[in-house]
């Protein structure tokens, strides 16, 4: 695939990219379980594995002509299979960004930034969390800002910057006191531990970058 092609992906390539993302999140189940067990219920890794396994199943079962359909399939798979707050929040990461969006046959960096920015807003409305509350937003918001700032870069370079920003966001969660979930009751004792949801977001961006890089 040429560098020029990498500046936008077809719906079929977006599907393949997220199949790879799903594999990587499922592989990270032990890590996510360990992180969540320190300050949460310990079930985040299991939930993400269930959600992405279902998404992979539904992606493999269908062919897609629009980017919107790919995102919707992933989001709805997560919401229907995971249950609980994280299913809704991570499902919203995929369906929230395409709500009201006209059908798109290709995905470029500009559209990716737009989708994830709308998703971020939808998650904030739904979950009531903000930056610094020790949630997935602490990784997603920096990643979105990096994507928006990288509009003149290649797809790969934009994702590399988003991955780096998400990782910094994960590191920052170690210093925050949790405002949500079981970790909220720990107060200061949650300091020093990273957030599992933010970690998952960083894995998603890292995997997207790896897939594009590999092409």
JSON list of C-alpha atoms in Angstrom, two decimals, residues 3 6 36 48 55 67 69 72 79 101 104 106-107 112 117 151 166 168 170 172 175 181 184 189 193 197 204 208 210:
[
{"chain": "A", "resi": 3, "resn": "UNK", "atom": "CA", "xyz": [1.91, 6.25, 1.58]},
{"chain": "A", "resi": 6, "resn": "UNK", "atom": "CA", "xyz": [-2.50, 5.54, 4.01]},
{"chain": "A", "resi": 36, "resn": "UNK", "atom": "CA", "xyz": [-8.53, -2.77, 37.66]},
{"chain": "A", "resi": 48, "resn": "UNK", "atom": "CA", "xyz": [-13.49, -5.35, 27.39]},
{"chain": "A", "resi": 55, "resn": "UNK", "atom": "CA", "xyz": [-17.53, -6.75, 17.98]},
{"chain": "A", "resi": 67, "resn": "UNK", "atom": "CA", "xyz": [-17.13, 3.89, 7.91]},
{"chain": "A", "resi": 69, "resn": "UNK", "atom": "CA", "xyz": [-21.47, 1.08, 9.72]},
{"chain": "A", "resi": 72, "resn": "UNK", "atom": "CA", "xyz": [-21.89, 1.48, 14.73]},
{"chain": "A", "resi": 79, "resn": "UNK", "atom": "CA", "xyz": [-23.36, -2.06, 24.52]},
{"chain": "A", "resi": 101, "resn": "UNK", "atom": "CA", "xyz": [-22.88, 11.97, 10.55]},
{"chain": "A", "resi": 104, "resn": "UNK", "atom": "CA", "xyz": [-18.67, 8.25, 4.71]},
{"chain": "A", "resi": 106, "resn": "UNK", "atom": "CA", "xyz": [-13.42, 6.59, 3.58]},
{"chain": "A", "resi": 107, "resn": "UNK", "atom": "CA", "xyz": [-11.75, 7.56, 6.84]},
{"chain": "A", "resi": 112, "resn": "UNK", "atom": "CA", "xyz": [-11.21, 10.38, 12.72]},
{"chain": "A", "resi": 117, "resn": "UNK", "atom": "CA", "xyz": [-14.28, 14.50, 19.36]},
{"chain": "A", "resi": 151, "resn": "UNK", "atom": "CA", "xyz": [-4.25, 17.47, 10.46]},
{"chain": "A", "resi": 166, "resn": "UNK", "atom": "CA", "xyz": [-3.15, 8.89, 25.35]},
{"chain": "A", "resi": 168, "resn": "UNK", "atom": "CA", "xyz": [0.69, 10.51, 28.84]},
{"chain": "A", "resi": 170, "resn": "UNK", "atom": "CA", "xyz": [-2.75, 7.23, 31.41]},
{"chain": "A", "resi": 172, "resn": "UNK", "atom": "CA", "xyz": [-1.39, 11.32, 34.63]},
{"chain": "A", "resi": 175, "resn": "UNK", "atom": "CA", "xyz": [-1.82, 11.27, 40.34]},
{"chain": "A", "resi": 181, "resn": "UNK", "atom": "CA", "xyz": [-16.66, 3.78, 40.43]},
{"chain": "A", "resi": 184, "resn": "UNK", "atom": "CA", "xyz": [-13.98, 6.72, 44.42]},
{"chain": "A", "resi": 189, "resn": "UNK", "atom": "CA", "xyz": [-5.39, 5.37, 48.37]},
{"chain": "A", "resi": 193, "resn": "UNK", "atom": "CA", "xyz": [-2.56, 3.54, 40.41]},
{"chain": "A", "resi": 197, "resn": "UNK", "atom": "CA", "xyz": [-10.42, 2.57, 31.23]},
{"chain": "A", "resi": 204, "resn": "UNK", "atom": "CA", "xyz": [-6.95, 1.15, 21.18]},
{"chain": "A", "resi": 208, "resn": "UNK", "atom": "CA", "xyz": [-4.72, 1.50, 15.37]},
{"chain": "A", "resi": 210, "resn": "UNK", "atom": "CA", "xyz": [0.37, -0.45, 14.65]}
]
